[in-house]
Every structure is written in C-alpha cells, then in structure tokens.
Amino acid sequence: MTTSPYVQRRTSRFDPTINWRDTYAERLATPEMAAALFNSGDHLWIPPGHASLQILQALVARSDELEGIEVRGIVVPDAGWFTEEMMTAFKVAPQFGTLFDRDAVNAGIADYHPYWLVGIHKAWDAGREDEAWPIDVLQIRCTPPNDAGFVSLGSSVWDGVTSAKRAKTVIAEVNENVVETFGDSWLHVSEIDCFVPGDTPVMVNLEFPEPNQVDLGLTHYVSQLVQDGDTIQVGVGSHSGALARLGAFDERENLSYFAELTTEGLVPLVERGIITGKYSKTHPDKFVATVIGNTPDEIATVHRNPAFETYSIEYLLDPRQIARNENIVAINGALTADLSGQLGVHTIGPRVYAGVGGHLAFALGAYLAPKGRSVTVLPSTSRDGTISTIMAQFDPGQIVTVPRDIADTVVTEYGIARLLGKTVRQRAEELISVAHPDFRGELRKAAEKLFYP
C-alpha cells in the first residue's frame, strides 16, 4: 500500500493500537442507526460510486425532523429528495449533470456546484473556514476488513480516503461486492465511525450507445495521434467511450495509462500486453486511475491485481502531476467548439448537460507536458445532423470549459484539426476543414466576417 505525498490531510484518526475486531463489532449498525448520526445543517459528501441507497433512504425518512442538510457529490442519486417538498430538509447540489440528477438541476429543485476536481476541498484545506464547505459526514463503500483491520474502497477510490481525514463522521457501507485494489485505496477500521452491512452490486460506469459510423471515423483519426510508448488518458463520454472498443489502441505497443476514469475495453488492453506501463515516468509497470473497470469482468480483473493501482482524484487530476507524464495524450469529449478554439464541455448554453470531469485538468497537464497532446473528440453534428457542433461563435450563456489559449487538437469523423500555435484565422481554417460538409459554407462566411477586414 502506498500513499501519495501530494494530498493535503488535516487530521488522521488512524490508531493501529486498538483491537480492531472489537471496534468493528461495536461500530456495526443498521441504516437507521447511521441516519440517526445526522443533524440539521450537516454537510454530506458522497464520492462517486459510494452512494448507499439504504443509508440515504433512511436519512430521507427522517426529513420531518431535519432541516438544511447540504448534500454534494459528483453524482447524486435520487434517494427521494428530488422534490419541492424535500427542499427544506435537503439542499442537494450535484457537481455533474447525469441521468440521475440533470432534470432536478435544470428544474431548480437541486442546485449546481461548479468545481474543478483537483480543488474540490481547497478552501477547507487552505484554512479558509469562513469560506469552506466542511465535510460533517462522509458516506463511502468499502470491503470487509482484512486480517490487519484495513478496508479497501475498491475500484472507485475518488477522494474517499483523503476525505476520511477531513470528515467529522465517516459512515461506510461494508459490502463484499467491493473489490480490493492496490494503491492509495485503504482505510483502517479506526478511521470509520459506522459500518452498515450491504450487498448491493458495485456501480460500474454508465453504458454507452453502440458505436456508430461517426465513432469509427473518430477512432480512425485518434489512432493516428497515439504512438508506441505514449501515456494515454481517455475520458468517459459517449464517443470517447467507444475508442477502446473499436480498436483505437490495438496497433500500439507499451502504452501507459494515467487517468481519472476508464472506458470499456481499456482494462483488457493490459491482459493483451498493449498497456504495460513500461515507459511510464510516474508509475512504471502500472495502470493508474481513480476509477478502474466498466464491466463486472473488468472489475474482477482489477481485484487484488498489482498491475492496477487506484489513487485519489486530488493527485491524479493535478496538472503538475499529469505533466510529469512527458508524452501524455489526453483524449476527451466535448459538446461544441467555436472557430477560435474554445471548447464547451458540460453545458448547452447555460443548461447543464454533463460535467467538466477531468477535461480541463488533462488539457492543462498535457499542455505543460514536454511532449503532451490534448485531443478533443467531437462529432461534427448533433440532433440528428441538424446542428453543427463547430460554431462560428458561442451563443450567449454558453459556458467555456477549455479556453482558446491552450487549444490543441480537435478530431471529428472528418479529420484532425491541429490548433496549437495557430492564429485565429488559421484555427478557423483547420476547424472548418473537419466540420460537416453541409455547414462548411456558412462557417467560411462567418469566419470572413469575424477574422478579416
């Protein structure tokens, strides 16, 4: 077990001197007992992949007794609190628009918390207690204790380990479906206040549509940008998620992986000898992410497998650490781009559709890496071909996720637009060349008005 030195930890309740078996037995509880630990005004933090509906629903059952509990998480499941009647008891603020919470956010029932993953808890860590959002209760999932009294947070670590050091109270669903992983994924029984037995399946990443002709085109061009020995990162998206399945990396040798998440088909590349970590500058011979595995079989492969290591999101999404991977190729999706190279990743206008995820962090990290490249995969159209995803200018209210200052490489099913070092006129030409043919004429006219006298 290794611990990242880059994580700030305010306190630690780790006590190896206790009789962990007695302590564990004393802290076993029902969902109702766990819910009783909450007080009005508490802040509840739920890392992705760790939500226990049995605990959260027991908490919602106490809604008449509670007021102003603030709930945050990257993905917040509906435990019964996405109604107007529950808004007094629970103030829910997801940080990533998903099928679970997108409608609640856009209806105003839930709030939305803009964030950058690496600095979710920066105000608290910096000692700005008048500005910070302290973690009163952390809810996680873990394995049963091993013979030394340690539990693993499994294939989805996120900031569960690091936030256990920040939280006043840590509540864990102990679940035999959670796998044991190497890396910084372990807590001692002494660091957890309450254990609730559970047996629900471990959540895997959401399924994506079957790849289509657009995905085949994207895969063809992305495969040209990855070379033998590169370190890759692949973001979770409906199109980036198809790359590994369609063989984007099959012809490469000795790739390394350093990323936030995985997409289906990446874990098998380790078994096939394509991802080896041989030339990794940060974790030689290891496959590294904070969430690994997208199917039950992939998660089973990760279990007790030293080829895979899980680390905190606060380490993996630090651009300074990403940039240590000298030849990283960061591959992420977007919803739209304008002709100057700005990228819209998580909103359509002001309307929340997804989340920033690791896109900005890896775009910055790749920009800073000596030989790094940031690749954005973007289908040329949306809404059944009626709208160009490459726009002359963004509409009012569009949130810019990646600024044009670090614009790099954009791939559509029509080709590769290389923006790094280009002027706005040159960028416009590059992006128009990979736009859908039906929209190139109007984009050229718009470029002439925008960038020429």
Coordinates of C-alpha atoms in Angstrom, one line a residue:
M1 CA 0.0 0.0 0.0
T2 CA 1.4 3.4 -1.0
T3 CA 0.3 6.9 -0.1
S4 CA 0.5 9.9 -2.4
P5 CA 2.6 12.7 -0.9
Y6 CA 0.6 15.3 -2.8
V7 CA -2.6 15.0 -0.8
Q8 CA -3.2 17.5 2.0
R9 CA -4.6 15.9 5.1
R10 CA -5.8 17.9 8.0
T11 CA -6.2 15.2 10.6
S12 CA -5.9 11.4 11.0
R13 CA -7.7 9.2 13.4
F14 CA -5.7 6.1 12.4
D15 CA -5.0 4.1 15.6
P16 CA -3.2 0.8 15.0
T17 CA -3.1 0.1 18.7
I18 CA -6.8 -0.6 19.0
N19 CA -8.4 -4.1 19.0
W20 CA -9.8 -3.6 15.5
R21 CA -12.1 -6.6 15.7
D22 CA -13.9 -5.3 18.8
T23 CA -14.0 -1.8 17.4
Y24 CA -15.5 -3.1 14.2
A25 CA -18.2 -5.1 16.0
E26 CA -19.1 -2.1 18.2
R27 CA -19.5 0.1 15.1
L28 CA -21.7 -2.2 13.1
A29 CA -25.1 -0.5 12.6
T30 CA -28.4 -0.6 10.7
P31 CA -29.2 2.1 8.1
E32 CA -31.5 3.7 10.6
M33 CA -28.7 3.9 13.2
A34 CA -26.4 5.5 10.6
A35 CA -29.1 8.0 9.6
A36 CA -29.5 9.0 13.3
L37 CA -26.0 10.4 13.2
F38 CA -27.1 13.3 11.1
N39 CA -28.0 16.7 12.4
S40 CA -29.8 19.6 10.8
G41 CA -27.4 21.8 8.9
D42 CA -24.8 19.0 8.3
H43 CA -22.8 18.8 5.1
L44 CA -22.9 15.4 3.5
W45 CA -20.2 14.4 0.9
I46 CA -20.7 11.3 -1.3
P47 CA -17.8 10.4 -3.7
P48 CA -19.0 8.8 -6.9
G49 CA -19.5 5.1 -6.8
H50 CA -20.0 5.2 -3.0
A51 CA -23.7 6.2 -2.5
S52 CA -25.5 3.6 -0.4
L53 CA -29.3 4.0 -1.1
Q54 CA -30.2 2.1 2.0
I55 CA -28.4 4.7 4.2
L56 CA -29.6 7.7 2.2
Q57 CA -33.2 6.5 2.1
A58 CA -33.1 6.0 5.9
L59 CA -31.9 9.6 6.1
V60 CA -34.7 10.8 3.8
A61 CA -37.2 9.0 6.1
R62 CA -36.1 11.5 8.8
S63 CA -36.9 14.5 6.6
D64 CA -39.6 15.8 9.1
E65 CA -37.0 16.0 11.8
L66 CA -34.3 17.7 9.8
E67 CA -33.6 21.0 8.1
G68 CA -30.9 22.3 5.8
I69 CA -28.8 19.2 5.3
E70 CA -26.5 20.1 2.3
V71 CA -25.7 17.2 0.1
R72 CA -22.9 17.3 -2.5
G73 CA -21.3 14.7 -4.8
I74 CA -20.1 14.4 -8.4
V75 CA -23.2 12.1 -9.0
V76 CA -26.0 12.3 -6.5
P77 CA -28.6 9.5 -6.8
D78 CA -32.3 10.1 -6.2
A79 CA -32.9 8.9 -2.7
G80 CA -36.3 10.6 -2.6
W81 CA -35.1 14.1 -2.1
F82 CA -35.6 15.5 -5.6
T83 CA -39.0 17.0 -4.9
E84 CA -40.0 20.5 -3.9
E85 CA -41.4 19.1 -0.6
M86 CA -37.9 17.9 0.4
M87 CA -36.1 21.2 -0.4
T88 CA -36.4 22.4 3.2
A89 CA -34.8 19.3 4.7
F90 CA -32.2 18.7 1.9
K91 CA -30.3 21.2 -0.2
V92 CA -28.8 18.9 -2.9
A93 CA -26.1 20.2 -5.2
P94 CA -24.7 17.7 -7.7
Q95 CA -21.4 18.6 -9.5
F96 CA -22.0 16.6 -12.7
G97 CA -25.2 16.6 -14.7
T98 CA -26.2 13.0 -15.2
L99 CA -29.4 11.0 -15.9
F100 CA -29.8 10.8 -12.1
D101 CA -29.8 14.5 -11.3
R102 CA -29.8 16.5 -14.5
D103 CA -33.6 17.1 -14.6
A104 CA -33.6 18.1 -10.9
V105 CA -30.8 20.7 -11.5
N106 CA -32.4 22.2 -14.6
A107 CA -35.8 22.4 -12.8
G108 CA -34.2 24.2 -9.9
I109 CA -35.1 21.5 -7.3
A110 CA -31.4 20.8 -7.0
D111 CA -28.6 23.4 -7.1
Y112 CA -25.5 23.0 -9.2
H113 CA -21.9 23.3 -7.9
P114 CA -19.3 24.3 -10.4
Y115 CA -16.0 22.8 -9.4
W116 CA -12.6 21.7 -10.5
L117 CA -11.9 18.1 -9.3
V118 CA -8.4 18.7 -8.0
G119 CA -9.6 21.5 -5.8
I120 CA -13.0 20.4 -4.5
H121 CA -11.9 20.9 -0.9
K122 CA -9.3 23.7 -1.5
A123 CA -11.0 26.3 0.8
W124 CA -11.0 23.9 3.7
D125 CA -7.5 22.7 3.1
A126 CA -6.3 26.3 2.9
G127 CA -7.8 27.1 6.3
R128 CA -10.4 29.5 4.9
E129 CA -13.0 28.3 7.4
D130 CA -15.3 31.2 6.8
E131 CA -15.4 30.3 3.1
A132 CA -15.1 26.5 3.3
W133 CA -17.7 23.7 2.9
P134 CA -16.6 21.4 5.7
I135 CA -17.4 17.7 5.5
D136 CA -19.6 16.9 8.5
V137 CA -20.5 13.4 7.2
L138 CA -18.7 11.4 4.6
Q139 CA -20.5 8.4 3.1
I140 CA -18.4 5.7 1.4
R141 CA -18.5 2.0 0.5
C142 CA -15.7 -0.5 1.3
T143 CA -14.7 -4.1 1.6
P144 CA -15.0 -6.0 4.9
P145 CA -11.8 -5.6 7.0
N146 CA -8.8 -7.8 6.1
D147 CA -6.7 -9.6 8.8
A148 CA -4.9 -6.4 9.6
G149 CA -8.1 -4.3 10.1
F150 CA -7.9 -2.4 6.8
V151 CA -10.7 -1.9 4.4
S152 CA -10.4 -1.1 0.7
L153 CA -12.5 1.4 -1.2
G154 CA -12.2 -0.8 -4.2
S155 CA -12.2 0.1 -7.9
S156 CA -13.6 3.6 -7.3
V157 CA -11.5 5.5 -4.8
W158 CA -12.0 9.1 -5.8
D159 CA -11.4 11.2 -2.7
G160 CA -12.9 8.7 -0.2
V161 CA -9.6 8.0 1.5
T162 CA -8.4 11.6 1.6
S163 CA -11.8 13.0 2.7
A164 CA -12.0 10.5 5.5
K165 CA -9.1 12.6 7.0
R166 CA -11.2 15.7 6.7
A167 CA -14.7 14.5 7.8
K168 CA -16.1 14.7 11.3
T169 CA -18.0 11.5 10.8
V170 CA -17.4 8.7 8.4
I171 CA -20.2 6.2 7.5
A172 CA -19.3 3.2 5.4
E173 CA -21.5 0.6 3.7
V174 CA -19.4 -2.5 4.1
N175 CA -20.0 -4.7 1.0
E176 CA -18.4 -7.9 -0.1
N177 CA -19.1 -6.9 -3.7
V178 CA -16.4 -4.2 -3.4
V179 CA -13.0 -5.5 -4.7
E180 CA -9.6 -4.9 -3.1
T181 CA -7.2 -2.7 -5.1
F182 CA -3.6 -1.7 -4.8
G183 CA -2.5 1.9 -4.4
D184 CA -3.9 4.5 -2.0
S185 CA -7.3 2.8 -1.5
W186 CA -7.2 1.7 2.1
L187 CA -8.5 2.9 5.4
H188 CA -8.2 1.4 8.9
V189 CA -11.2 0.4 10.9
S190 CA -10.3 3.1 13.4
E191 CA -10.8 5.8 10.8
I192 CA -14.5 4.9 10.2
D193 CA -17.3 5.7 12.7
C194 CA -20.1 3.4 11.5
F195 CA -20.3 0.3 9.3
V196 CA -23.6 -0.7 7.7
P197 CA -23.6 -4.1 6.0
G198 CA -24.9 -4.1 2.4
D199 CA -24.9 -6.4 -0.6
T200 CA -25.9 -4.2 -3.5
P201 CA -23.8 -4.6 -6.7
V202 CA -21.0 -2.2 -7.2
M203 CA -21.9 0.5 -9.7
V204 CA -20.0 0.4 -13.0
N205 CA -19.7 3.3 -15.4
L206 CA -22.9 4.1 -17.3
E207 CA -23.4 2.1 -20.5
F208 CA -23.0 4.0 -23.7
P209 CA -24.7 3.5 -27.1
E210 CA -23.3 1.0 -29.5
P211 CA -20.6 2.6 -31.7
N212 CA -21.7 4.0 -35.0
Q213 CA -20.1 5.3 -38.2
V214 CA -19.2 8.6 -36.5
D215 CA -17.3 6.7 -33.8
L216 CA -15.5 4.7 -36.5
G217 CA -14.3 7.9 -38.1
L218 CA -13.2 9.3 -34.7
T219 CA -11.4 6.1 -33.9
H220 CA -9.5 6.2 -37.2
Y221 CA -8.1 9.6 -36.7
V222 CA -7.4 9.3 -32.9
S223 CA -5.4 6.1 -33.6
Q224 CA -3.0 8.2 -35.8
L225 CA -2.3 10.5 -32.8
V226 CA -1.2 7.9 -30.4
Q227 CA 2.3 6.4 -30.7
D228 CA 4.1 3.5 -29.2
G229 CA 5.3 4.2 -25.7
D230 CA 2.8 7.1 -25.1
T231 CA 0.9 7.6 -21.9
I232 CA -2.8 7.9 -22.6
Q233 CA -5.8 9.2 -20.8
V234 CA -9.4 8.6 -22.1
G235 CA -12.4 10.5 -20.8
V236 CA -15.8 9.0 -20.2
G237 CA -18.1 10.1 -22.9
S238 CA -20.5 8.7 -25.5
H239 CA -17.9 9.0 -28.2
S240 CA -14.5 8.8 -26.4
G241 CA -16.1 5.8 -24.6
A242 CA -16.1 3.9 -27.9
L243 CA -12.5 4.3 -28.8
A244 CA -11.0 1.3 -27.0
R245 CA -13.9 -0.9 -28.0
L246 CA -13.3 0.0 -31.7
G247 CA -9.6 -0.7 -31.5
A248 CA -8.1 2.8 -31.4
F249 CA -5.0 1.5 -29.5
D250 CA -4.8 -2.1 -30.8
E251 CA -1.8 -1.5 -33.0
R252 CA 0.3 0.2 -30.4
E253 CA 2.9 -1.2 -28.0
N254 CA 3.9 -0.4 -24.4
L255 CA 1.3 2.2 -23.7
S256 CA 0.9 3.6 -20.2
Y257 CA -2.3 4.7 -18.5
F258 CA -2.6 7.7 -16.1
A259 CA -6.2 9.0 -15.8
E260 CA -9.3 9.8 -13.8
L261 CA -11.5 7.0 -15.1
T262 CA -11.6 4.2 -17.6
T263 CA -13.8 3.3 -20.5
E264 CA -14.9 -0.2 -21.5
G265 CA -12.1 -2.1 -23.3
L266 CA -9.1 -0.4 -21.7
V267 CA -8.6 -3.0 -18.9
P268 CA -8.4 -5.9 -21.4
L269 CA -5.5 -4.0 -23.1
V270 CA -3.4 -4.8 -20.0
E271 CA -4.2 -8.5 -20.4
R272 CA -3.3 -8.3 -24.1
G273 CA 0.0 -6.6 -23.4
I274 CA -0.8 -3.3 -25.1
I275 CA -0.9 -1.2 -21.9
T276 CA 2.2 -2.2 -20.0
G277 CA 3.4 0.9 -18.3
K278 CA 6.9 0.1 -19.4
Y279 CA 7.9 3.7 -20.2
S280 CA 5.8 5.5 -17.5
K281 CA 7.6 8.3 -15.8
T282 CA 5.3 8.3 -12.8
H283 CA 4.2 4.7 -12.2
P284 CA 6.3 2.2 -14.1
D285 CA 4.6 -1.0 -15.0
K286 CA 1.3 0.1 -13.5
F287 CA -2.2 1.1 -14.9
V288 CA -3.2 4.1 -12.8
A289 CA -6.7 5.7 -12.3
T290 CA -9.1 6.6 -9.5
V291 CA -11.9 4.5 -11.0
I292 CA -11.0 1.3 -12.9
G293 CA -13.3 -1.0 -14.7
N294 CA -16.5 -0.6 -16.6
T295 CA -18.0 -4.1 -16.5
P296 CA -18.2 -6.8 -13.8
D297 CA -15.5 -8.8 -15.7
E298 CA -13.2 -5.8 -15.8
I299 CA -13.7 -5.1 -12.1
A300 CA -13.0 -8.7 -11.3
T301 CA -9.7 -8.4 -13.3
V302 CA -8.6 -5.5 -11.0
H303 CA -9.3 -7.4 -7.8
R304 CA -6.0 -8.0 -6.0
N305 CA -4.1 -7.4 -9.2
P306 CA -0.9 -5.5 -8.7
A307 CA -0.8 -4.3 -12.3
F308 CA -3.6 -1.8 -11.4
E309 CA -3.4 0.9 -8.8
T310 CA -6.0 3.4 -7.6
Y311 CA -5.2 6.8 -6.3
S312 CA -7.0 9.9 -5.1
I313 CA -8.5 12.3 -7.6
E314 CA -6.7 15.1 -6.0
Y315 CA -3.4 13.5 -7.1
L316 CA -4.4 12.2 -10.5
L317 CA -6.1 15.4 -11.7
D318 CA -3.3 17.8 -10.5
P319 CA -2.0 19.2 -13.8
R320 CA 1.5 19.3 -12.2
Q321 CA 1.4 15.5 -11.8
I322 CA -0.2 14.9 -15.2
A323 CA 2.6 16.9 -16.8
R324 CA 5.2 14.6 -15.4
N325 CA 4.0 12.1 -18.0
E326 CA 6.2 13.6 -20.6
N327 CA 4.4 12.2 -23.7
I328 CA 0.8 12.0 -22.4
V329 CA -2.0 12.0 -25.0
A330 CA -5.2 13.2 -23.2
I331 CA -8.3 12.3 -25.1
N332 CA -11.7 13.8 -24.0
G333 CA -15.0 14.7 -25.5
A334 CA -16.9 17.9 -25.8
L335 CA -20.3 19.2 -26.9
T336 CA -19.2 22.1 -29.0
A337 CA -16.3 24.2 -30.2
D338 CA -16.1 27.7 -31.7
L339 CA -13.8 28.8 -34.5
S340 CA -11.2 30.3 -32.1
G341 CA -10.7 27.0 -30.3
Q342 CA -12.9 27.5 -27.3
L343 CA -14.5 24.3 -26.0
G344 CA -17.9 23.8 -24.4
V345 CA -17.8 20.5 -22.5
H346 CA -20.6 20.4 -20.0
T347 CA -23.4 22.8 -20.9
I348 CA -25.6 23.6 -23.8
G349 CA -25.8 27.4 -23.4
P350 CA -26.4 27.8 -19.7
R351 CA -28.3 24.5 -19.4
V352 CA -26.3 21.8 -17.5
Y353 CA -25.9 18.6 -19.5
A354 CA -22.8 16.9 -18.2
G355 CA -19.8 17.9 -16.1
V356 CA -16.3 19.2 -16.6
G357 CA -14.8 16.0 -15.3
G358 CA -11.1 15.7 -16.0
H359 CA -11.1 17.5 -19.3
L360 CA -9.7 20.9 -18.2
A361 CA -7.1 19.3 -15.8
F362 CA -5.8 17.0 -18.5
A363 CA -5.8 19.7 -21.2
L364 CA -3.6 21.8 -18.9
G365 CA -1.4 18.9 -17.9
A366 CA -0.9 17.8 -21.5
Y367 CA -0.2 21.4 -22.5
L368 CA 2.5 21.5 -19.8
A369 CA 4.0 18.1 -20.5
P370 CA 7.1 18.3 -22.7
K371 CA 5.6 16.2 -25.5
G372 CA 2.0 16.2 -24.4
R373 CA -1.1 16.5 -26.6
S374 CA -4.7 17.2 -25.7
V375 CA -7.2 15.7 -28.1
T376 CA -10.8 16.6 -28.1
V377 CA -13.2 14.2 -29.9
L378 CA -16.2 15.9 -31.3
P379 CA -18.9 14.5 -33.7
S380 CA -19.4 17.1 -36.4
T381 CA -23.1 17.4 -35.8
S382 CA -25.8 16.9 -33.1
R383 CA -29.5 16.5 -33.1
D384 CA -29.6 14.0 -36.0
G385 CA -27.3 16.1 -38.2
T386 CA -29.3 19.4 -37.9
I387 CA -26.8 21.4 -35.9
S388 CA -23.1 21.8 -36.4
T389 CA -21.1 21.3 -33.2
I390 CA -18.4 23.6 -34.6
M391 CA -19.9 27.1 -34.3
A392 CA -18.6 30.4 -35.5
Q393 CA -19.2 31.9 -32.1
F394 CA -20.8 30.6 -29.0
D395 CA -24.3 31.7 -28.2
P396 CA -24.9 33.9 -25.1
G397 CA -24.8 31.9 -21.9
Q398 CA -22.5 29.2 -23.2
I399 CA -20.0 28.1 -20.6
V400 CA -16.5 27.8 -21.8
T401 CA -14.7 24.9 -20.2
V402 CA -11.4 24.9 -22.0
P403 CA -10.1 28.4 -23.1
R404 CA -8.7 29.0 -26.5
D405 CA -5.3 29.9 -25.0
I406 CA -4.5 26.2 -24.7
A407 CA -6.3 25.0 -27.8
D408 CA -4.6 21.9 -29.2
T409 CA -6.1 19.1 -31.3
V410 CA -9.8 18.6 -32.3
V411 CA -10.9 15.4 -34.0
T412 CA -14.2 14.9 -35.8
E413 CA -15.2 12.0 -38.1
Y414 CA -13.9 14.2 -41.0
G415 CA -10.3 14.6 -39.8
I416 CA -7.8 16.2 -37.4
A417 CA -7.7 20.0 -36.7
R418 CA -4.3 21.0 -35.3
L419 CA -4.8 24.3 -33.5
L420 CA -1.6 24.5 -31.3
G421 CA 0.4 27.6 -32.4
K422 CA -2.2 28.7 -34.9
T423 CA -3.7 32.2 -35.3
V424 CA -7.5 32.6 -35.1
R425 CA -7.6 32.7 -38.9
Q426 CA -5.6 29.5 -39.2
R427 CA -7.6 27.8 -36.5
A428 CA -10.8 28.7 -38.3
E429 CA -9.5 27.1 -41.4
E430 CA -8.5 24.0 -39.5
L431 CA -11.8 23.6 -37.8
I432 CA -13.9 24.3 -40.9
S433 CA -11.9 21.6 -42.7
V434 CA -13.2 19.0 -40.2
A435 CA -16.7 20.4 -39.9
H436 CA -19.6 18.6 -41.5
P437 CA -19.7 19.4 -45.3
D438 CA -23.2 20.7 -45.0
F439 CA -22.1 23.6 -42.7
R440 CA -18.7 24.5 -44.1
G441 CA -20.0 27.2 -46.4
E442 CA -21.8 29.2 -43.7
L443 CA -18.8 28.7 -41.4
R444 CA -16.5 30.2 -44.0
K445 CA -18.7 33.2 -44.4
A446 CA -18.8 33.7 -40.7
A447 CA -15.0 33.4 -40.4
E448 CA -14.6 36.1 -43.1
K449 CA -16.7 38.5 -41.0
L450 CA -15.1 37.6 -37.7
F451 CA -11.4 37.5 -38.6
Y452 CA -10.9 39.5 -41.8
P453 CA -11.4 43.2 -42.6

